[in-house]
Coordinates of N, CA, C and O in Angstrom, one line a residue:
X24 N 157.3 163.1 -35.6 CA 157.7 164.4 -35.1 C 157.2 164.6 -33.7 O 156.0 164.4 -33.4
X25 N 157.9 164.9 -33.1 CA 157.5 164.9 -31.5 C 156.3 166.3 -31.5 O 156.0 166.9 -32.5
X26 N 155.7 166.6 -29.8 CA 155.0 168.0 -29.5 C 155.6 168.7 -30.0 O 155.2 169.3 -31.0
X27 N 157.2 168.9 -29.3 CA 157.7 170.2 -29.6 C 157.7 170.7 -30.8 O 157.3 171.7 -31.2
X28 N 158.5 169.3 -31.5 CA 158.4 170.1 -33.0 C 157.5 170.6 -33.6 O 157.4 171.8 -33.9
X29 N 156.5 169.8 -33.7 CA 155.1 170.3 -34.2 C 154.2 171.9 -33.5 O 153.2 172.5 -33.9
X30 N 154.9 172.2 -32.6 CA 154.4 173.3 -31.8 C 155.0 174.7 -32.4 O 154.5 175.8 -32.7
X31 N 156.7 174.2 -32.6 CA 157.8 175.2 -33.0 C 157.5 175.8 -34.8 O 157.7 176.9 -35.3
X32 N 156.8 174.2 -35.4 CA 156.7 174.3 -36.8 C 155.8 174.9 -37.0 O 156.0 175.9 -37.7
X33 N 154.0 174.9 -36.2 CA 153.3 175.5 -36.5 C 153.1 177.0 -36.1 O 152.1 177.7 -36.5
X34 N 154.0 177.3 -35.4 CA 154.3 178.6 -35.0 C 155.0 179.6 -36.2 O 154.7 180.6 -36.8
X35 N 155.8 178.9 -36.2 CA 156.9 179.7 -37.2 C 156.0 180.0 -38.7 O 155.8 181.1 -39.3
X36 N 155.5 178.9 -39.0 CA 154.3 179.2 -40.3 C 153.7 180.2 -39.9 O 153.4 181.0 -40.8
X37 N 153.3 180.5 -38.8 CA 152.0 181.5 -38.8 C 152.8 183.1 -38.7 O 152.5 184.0 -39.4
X38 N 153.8 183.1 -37.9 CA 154.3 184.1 -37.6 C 155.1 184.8 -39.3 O 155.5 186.0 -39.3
X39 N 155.4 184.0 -40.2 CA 156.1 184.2 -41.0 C 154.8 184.8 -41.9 O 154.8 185.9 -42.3
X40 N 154.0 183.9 -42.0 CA 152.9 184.0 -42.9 C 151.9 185.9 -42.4 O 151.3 186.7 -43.1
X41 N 152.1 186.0 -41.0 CA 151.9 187.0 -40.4 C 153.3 188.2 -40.8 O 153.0 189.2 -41.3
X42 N 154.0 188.1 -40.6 CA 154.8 189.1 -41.6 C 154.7 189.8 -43.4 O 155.2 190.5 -44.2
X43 N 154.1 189.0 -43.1 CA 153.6 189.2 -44.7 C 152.6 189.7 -45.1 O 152.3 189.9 -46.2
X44 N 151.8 189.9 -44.0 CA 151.0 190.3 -43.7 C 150.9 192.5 -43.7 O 150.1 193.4 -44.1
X45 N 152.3 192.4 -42.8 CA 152.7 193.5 -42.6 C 152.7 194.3 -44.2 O 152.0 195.3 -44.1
X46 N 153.1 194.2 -45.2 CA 152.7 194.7 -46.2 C 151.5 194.3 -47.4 O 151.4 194.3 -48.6
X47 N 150.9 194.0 -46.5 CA 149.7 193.3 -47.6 C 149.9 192.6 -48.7 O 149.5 192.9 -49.8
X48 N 150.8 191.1 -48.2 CA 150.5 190.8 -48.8 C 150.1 188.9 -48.2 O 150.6 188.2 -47.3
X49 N 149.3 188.7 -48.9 CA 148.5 187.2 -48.4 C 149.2 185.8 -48.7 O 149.3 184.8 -48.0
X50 N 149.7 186.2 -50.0 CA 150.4 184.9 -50.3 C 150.8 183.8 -49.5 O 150.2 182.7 -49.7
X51 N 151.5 183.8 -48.8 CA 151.8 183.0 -47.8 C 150.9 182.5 -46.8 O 151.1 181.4 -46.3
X52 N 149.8 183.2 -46.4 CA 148.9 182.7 -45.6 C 147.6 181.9 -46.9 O 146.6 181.3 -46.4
X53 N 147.8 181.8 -47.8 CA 146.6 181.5 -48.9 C 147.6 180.1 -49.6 O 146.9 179.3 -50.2
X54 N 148.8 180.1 -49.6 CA 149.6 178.8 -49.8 C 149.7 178.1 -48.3 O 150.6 177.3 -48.3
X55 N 149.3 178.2 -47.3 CA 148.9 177.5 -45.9 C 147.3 177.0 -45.7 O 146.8 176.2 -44.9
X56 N 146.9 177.6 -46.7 CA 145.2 177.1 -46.8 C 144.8 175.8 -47.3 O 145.3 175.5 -48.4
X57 N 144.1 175.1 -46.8 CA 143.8 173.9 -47.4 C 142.7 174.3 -48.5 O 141.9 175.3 -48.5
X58 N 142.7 173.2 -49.5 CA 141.3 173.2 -50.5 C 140.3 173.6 -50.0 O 139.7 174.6 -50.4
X59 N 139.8 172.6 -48.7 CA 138.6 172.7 -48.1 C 138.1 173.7 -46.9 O 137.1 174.0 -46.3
X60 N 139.3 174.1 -46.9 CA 139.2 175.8 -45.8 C 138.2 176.4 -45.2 O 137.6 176.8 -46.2
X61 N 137.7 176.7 -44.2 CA 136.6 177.4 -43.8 C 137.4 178.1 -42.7 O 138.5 177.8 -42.1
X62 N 136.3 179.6 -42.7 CA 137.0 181.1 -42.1 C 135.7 181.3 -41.4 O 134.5 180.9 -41.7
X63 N 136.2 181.9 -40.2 CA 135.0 182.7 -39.3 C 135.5 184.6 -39.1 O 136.1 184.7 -38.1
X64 N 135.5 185.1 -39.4 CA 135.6 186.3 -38.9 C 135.3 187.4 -38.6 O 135.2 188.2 -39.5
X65 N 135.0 187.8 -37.4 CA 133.7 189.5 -37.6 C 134.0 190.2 -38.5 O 133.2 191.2 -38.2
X66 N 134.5 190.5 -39.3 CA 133.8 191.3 -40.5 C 133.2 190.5 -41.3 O 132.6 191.3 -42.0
X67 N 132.9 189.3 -41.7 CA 131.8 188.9 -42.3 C 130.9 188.3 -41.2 O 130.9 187.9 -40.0
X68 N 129.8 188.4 -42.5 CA 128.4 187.8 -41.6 C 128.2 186.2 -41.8 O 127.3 185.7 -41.2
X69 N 129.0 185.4 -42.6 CA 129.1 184.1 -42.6 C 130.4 183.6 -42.7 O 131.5 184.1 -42.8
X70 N 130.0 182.4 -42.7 CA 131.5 181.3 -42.4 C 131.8 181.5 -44.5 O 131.1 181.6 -45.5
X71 N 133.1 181.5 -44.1 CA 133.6 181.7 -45.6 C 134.1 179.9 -46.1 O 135.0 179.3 -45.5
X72 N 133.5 179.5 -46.9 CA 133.9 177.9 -47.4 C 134.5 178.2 -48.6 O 134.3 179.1 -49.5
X73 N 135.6 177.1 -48.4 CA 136.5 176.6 -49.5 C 137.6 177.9 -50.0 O 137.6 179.1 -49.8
X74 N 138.9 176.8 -50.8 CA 140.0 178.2 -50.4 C 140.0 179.2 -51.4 O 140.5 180.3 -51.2
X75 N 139.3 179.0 -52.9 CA 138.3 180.2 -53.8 C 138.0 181.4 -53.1 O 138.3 182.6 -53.2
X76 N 136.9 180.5 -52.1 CA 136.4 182.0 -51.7 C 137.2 183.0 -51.0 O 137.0 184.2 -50.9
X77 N 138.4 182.0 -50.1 CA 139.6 183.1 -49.2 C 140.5 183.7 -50.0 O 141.3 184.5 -49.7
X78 N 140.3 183.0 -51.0 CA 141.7 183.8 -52.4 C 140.8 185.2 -52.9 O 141.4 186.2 -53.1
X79 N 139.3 185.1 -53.0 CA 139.0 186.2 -53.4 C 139.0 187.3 -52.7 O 139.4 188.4 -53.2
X80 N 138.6 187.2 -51.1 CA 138.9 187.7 -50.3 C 140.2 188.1 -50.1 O 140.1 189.3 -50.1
X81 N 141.4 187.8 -49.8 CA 142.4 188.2 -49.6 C 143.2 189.0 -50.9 O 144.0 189.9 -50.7
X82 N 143.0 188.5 -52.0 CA 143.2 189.2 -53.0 C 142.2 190.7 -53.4 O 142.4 191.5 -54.3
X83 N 141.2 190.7 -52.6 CA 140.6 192.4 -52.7 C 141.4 193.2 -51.8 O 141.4 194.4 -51.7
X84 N 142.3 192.4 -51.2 CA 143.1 193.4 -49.6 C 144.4 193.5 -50.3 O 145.0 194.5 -50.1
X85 N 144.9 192.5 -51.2 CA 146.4 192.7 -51.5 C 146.6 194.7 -51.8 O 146.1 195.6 -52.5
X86 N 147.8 194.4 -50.7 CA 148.5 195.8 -50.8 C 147.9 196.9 -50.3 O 148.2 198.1 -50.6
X87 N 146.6 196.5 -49.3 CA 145.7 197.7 -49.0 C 146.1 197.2 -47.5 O 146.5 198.0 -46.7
X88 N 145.8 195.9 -47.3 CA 145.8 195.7 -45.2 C 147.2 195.8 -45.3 O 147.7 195.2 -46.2
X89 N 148.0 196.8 -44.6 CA 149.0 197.3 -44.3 C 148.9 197.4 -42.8 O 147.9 197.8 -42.3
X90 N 150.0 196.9 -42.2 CA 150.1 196.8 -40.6 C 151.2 197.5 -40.0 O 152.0 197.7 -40.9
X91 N 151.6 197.9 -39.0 CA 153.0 198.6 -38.5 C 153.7 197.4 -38.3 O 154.4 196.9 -39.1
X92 N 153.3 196.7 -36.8 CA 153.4 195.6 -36.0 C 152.8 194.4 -35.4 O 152.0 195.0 -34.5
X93 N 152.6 193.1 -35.3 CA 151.8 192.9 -34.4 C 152.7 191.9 -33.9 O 153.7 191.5 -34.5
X94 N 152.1 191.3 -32.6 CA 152.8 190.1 -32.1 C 151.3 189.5 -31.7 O 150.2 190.0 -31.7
X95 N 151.9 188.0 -31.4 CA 151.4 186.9 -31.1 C 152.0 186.5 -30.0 O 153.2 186.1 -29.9
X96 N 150.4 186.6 -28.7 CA 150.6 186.8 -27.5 C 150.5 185.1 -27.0 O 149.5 184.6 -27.4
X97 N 151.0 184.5 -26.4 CA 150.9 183.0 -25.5 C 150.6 182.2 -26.6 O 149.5 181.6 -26.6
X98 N 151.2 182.1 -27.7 CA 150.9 180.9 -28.3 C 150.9 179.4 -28.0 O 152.0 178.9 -27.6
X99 N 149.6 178.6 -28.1 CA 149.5 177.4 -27.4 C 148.7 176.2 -28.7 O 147.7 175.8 -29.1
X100 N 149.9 175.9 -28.8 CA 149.6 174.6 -30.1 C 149.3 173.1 -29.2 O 150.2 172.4 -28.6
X101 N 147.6 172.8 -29.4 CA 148.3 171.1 -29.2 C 147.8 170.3 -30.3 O 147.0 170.5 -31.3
X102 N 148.4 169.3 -29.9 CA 148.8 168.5 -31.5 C 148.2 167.0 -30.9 O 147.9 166.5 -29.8
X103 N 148.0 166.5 -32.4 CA 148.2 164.9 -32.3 C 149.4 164.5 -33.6 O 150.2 165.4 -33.8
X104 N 149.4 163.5 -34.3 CA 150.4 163.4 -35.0 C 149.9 164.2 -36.0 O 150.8 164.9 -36.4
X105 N 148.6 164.4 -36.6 CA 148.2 164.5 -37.9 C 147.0 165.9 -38.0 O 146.4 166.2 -39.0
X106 N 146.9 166.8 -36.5 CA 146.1 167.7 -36.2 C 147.1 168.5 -35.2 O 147.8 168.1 -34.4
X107 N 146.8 169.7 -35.6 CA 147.3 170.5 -34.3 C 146.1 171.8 -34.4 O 145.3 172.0 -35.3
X108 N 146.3 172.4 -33.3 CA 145.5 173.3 -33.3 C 146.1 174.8 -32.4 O 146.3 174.6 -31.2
X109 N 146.4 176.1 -32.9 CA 146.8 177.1 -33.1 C 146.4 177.9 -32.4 O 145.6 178.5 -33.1
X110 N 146.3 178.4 -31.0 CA 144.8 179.1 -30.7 C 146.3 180.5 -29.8 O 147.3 180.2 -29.2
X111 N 145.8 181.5 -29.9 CA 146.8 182.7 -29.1 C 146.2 184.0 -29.4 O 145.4 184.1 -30.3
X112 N 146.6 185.1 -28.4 CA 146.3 186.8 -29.3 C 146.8 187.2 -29.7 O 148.0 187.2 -29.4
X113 N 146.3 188.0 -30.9 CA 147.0 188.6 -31.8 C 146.8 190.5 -31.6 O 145.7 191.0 -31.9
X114 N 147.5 190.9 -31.2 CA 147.7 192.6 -31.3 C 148.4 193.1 -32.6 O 149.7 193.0 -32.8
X115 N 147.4 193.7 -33.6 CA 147.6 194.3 -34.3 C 147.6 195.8 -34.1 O 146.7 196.5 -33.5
X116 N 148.8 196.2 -34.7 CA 149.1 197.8 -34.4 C 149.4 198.7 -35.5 O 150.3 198.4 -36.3
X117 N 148.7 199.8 -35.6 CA 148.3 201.0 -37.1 C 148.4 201.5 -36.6 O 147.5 201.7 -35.8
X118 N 149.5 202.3 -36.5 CA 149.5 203.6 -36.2 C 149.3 203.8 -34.7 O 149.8 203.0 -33.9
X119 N 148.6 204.7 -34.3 CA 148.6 204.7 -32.8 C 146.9 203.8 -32.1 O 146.4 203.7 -30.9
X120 N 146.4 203.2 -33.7 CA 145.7 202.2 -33.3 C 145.9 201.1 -33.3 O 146.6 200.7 -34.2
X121 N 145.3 199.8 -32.1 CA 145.5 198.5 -31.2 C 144.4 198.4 -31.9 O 143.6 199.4 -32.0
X122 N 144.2 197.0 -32.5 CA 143.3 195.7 -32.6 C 143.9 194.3 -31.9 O 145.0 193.7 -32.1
X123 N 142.9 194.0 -31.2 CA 143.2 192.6 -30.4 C 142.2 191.7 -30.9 O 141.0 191.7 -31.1
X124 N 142.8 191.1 -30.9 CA 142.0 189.2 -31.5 C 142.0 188.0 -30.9 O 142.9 187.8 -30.1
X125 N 141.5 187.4 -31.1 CA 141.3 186.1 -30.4 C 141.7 185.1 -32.3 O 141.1 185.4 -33.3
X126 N 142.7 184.1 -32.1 CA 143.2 183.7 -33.0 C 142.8 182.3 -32.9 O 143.5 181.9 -32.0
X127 N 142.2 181.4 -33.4 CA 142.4 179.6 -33.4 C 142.7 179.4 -35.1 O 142.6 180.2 -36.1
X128 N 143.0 178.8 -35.1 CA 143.8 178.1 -36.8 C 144.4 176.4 -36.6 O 145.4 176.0 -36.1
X129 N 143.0 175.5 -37.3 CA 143.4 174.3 -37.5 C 144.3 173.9 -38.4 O 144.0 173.9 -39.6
X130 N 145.6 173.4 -37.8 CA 146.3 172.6 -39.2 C 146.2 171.0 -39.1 O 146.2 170.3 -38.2
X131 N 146.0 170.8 -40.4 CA 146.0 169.1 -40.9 C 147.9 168.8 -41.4 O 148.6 169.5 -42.1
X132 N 148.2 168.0 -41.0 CA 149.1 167.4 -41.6 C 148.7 166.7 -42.9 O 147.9 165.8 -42.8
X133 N 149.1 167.1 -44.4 CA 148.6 166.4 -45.1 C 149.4 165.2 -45.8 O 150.4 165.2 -45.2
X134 N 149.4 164.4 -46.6 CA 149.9 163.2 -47.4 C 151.0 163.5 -47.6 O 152.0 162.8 -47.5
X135 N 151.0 165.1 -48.2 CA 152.8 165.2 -48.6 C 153.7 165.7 -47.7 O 154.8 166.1 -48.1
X136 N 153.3 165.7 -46.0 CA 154.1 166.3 -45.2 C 154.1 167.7 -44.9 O 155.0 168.2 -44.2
X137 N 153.1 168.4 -45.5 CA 152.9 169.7 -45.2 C 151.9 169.7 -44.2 O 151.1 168.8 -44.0
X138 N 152.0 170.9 -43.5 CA 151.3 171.2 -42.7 C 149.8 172.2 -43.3 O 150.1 172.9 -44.2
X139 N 148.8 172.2 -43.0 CA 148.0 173.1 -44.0 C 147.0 173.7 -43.0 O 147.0 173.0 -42.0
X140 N 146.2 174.9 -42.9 CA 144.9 175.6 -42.2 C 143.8 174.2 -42.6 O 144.2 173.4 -43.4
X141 N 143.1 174.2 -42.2 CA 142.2 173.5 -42.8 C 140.7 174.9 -42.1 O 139.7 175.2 -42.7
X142 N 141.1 175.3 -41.0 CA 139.6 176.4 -40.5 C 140.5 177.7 -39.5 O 141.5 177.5 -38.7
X143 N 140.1 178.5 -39.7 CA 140.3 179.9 -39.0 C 139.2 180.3 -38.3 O 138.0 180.3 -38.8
X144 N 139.5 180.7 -36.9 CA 138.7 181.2 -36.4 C 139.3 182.8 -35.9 O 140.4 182.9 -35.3
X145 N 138.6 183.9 -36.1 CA 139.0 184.8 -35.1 C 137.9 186.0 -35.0 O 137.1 186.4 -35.9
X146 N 138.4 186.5 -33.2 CA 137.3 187.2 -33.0 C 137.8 188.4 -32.5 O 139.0 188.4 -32.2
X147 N 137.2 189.3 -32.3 CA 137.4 190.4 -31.4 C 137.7 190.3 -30.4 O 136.8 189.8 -29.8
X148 N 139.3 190.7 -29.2 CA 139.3 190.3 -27.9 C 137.9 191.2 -27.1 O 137.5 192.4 -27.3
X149 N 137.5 190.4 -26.3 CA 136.5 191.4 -25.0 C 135.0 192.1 -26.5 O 134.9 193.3 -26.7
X150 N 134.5 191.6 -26.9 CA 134.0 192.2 -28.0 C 132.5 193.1 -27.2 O 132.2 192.8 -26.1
X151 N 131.8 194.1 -27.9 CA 130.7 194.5 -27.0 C 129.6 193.4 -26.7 O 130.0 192.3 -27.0
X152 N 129.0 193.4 -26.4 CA 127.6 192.2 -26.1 C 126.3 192.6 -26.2 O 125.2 192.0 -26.2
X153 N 126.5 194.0 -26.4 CA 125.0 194.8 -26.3 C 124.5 194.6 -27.6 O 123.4 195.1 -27.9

């Protein structure tokens, strides 16, 4: 599979998986998760391991994280055959409130030709420092 494709594929997963998002629901981002999965995110205070614990988590949100809109700003995938890596901003929009993020998301190519998360990272754009 050449850059491009690998860039177009792992885009489209995320953005799709991010619409679904739009009504809370996870599914699709928790069938992109690998087994061995690890999460960073400010709202928790530690790294979340393995994909158990992101199913529990996203299954306490089903049908509550509700979004208007968001896009995904300069998306920039680079790849090798068997790793790519996902990194862009994400503007989420509620109402007449903006959340900005800082997005990375490793995918593994795995054995059966899927593509999978294997780690998430995201942060607060410009976050306080005090």
């Amino acid at each position: 599979m050449s850059k491009q494709n690998i860039s177009e594929t792992i885009i489209a997963l995320e953005k799709a998986a991010m619409q679904a998002w739009l009504n809370g629901n996870p599914s699709p981002f928790l069938a992109l998760y690998s087994k061995d999965f690890t999460y960073f995110d400010p709202s928790l205070e530690w790294r979340l391991d393995g994909w158990n614990k992101i199913e529990e988590l996203y299954e306490s949100m089903r049908g509550k994280a509700k979004i208007d809109q968001f896009q995904m700003i300069n998306p920039v995938v680079q790849s090798t055959d068997t790793i790519a890596i996902l990194t862009y901003n994400l503007h989420i929009r509620l109402g007449d409130m903006l959340w900005k993020e800082n997005c990375t998301e490793v995918y593994r190519l795995e054995d059966n030709d899927e593509w999978k998360i294997i780690h998430c990272h995201i942060s607060p754009t410009k976050p306080s420092l005090e």
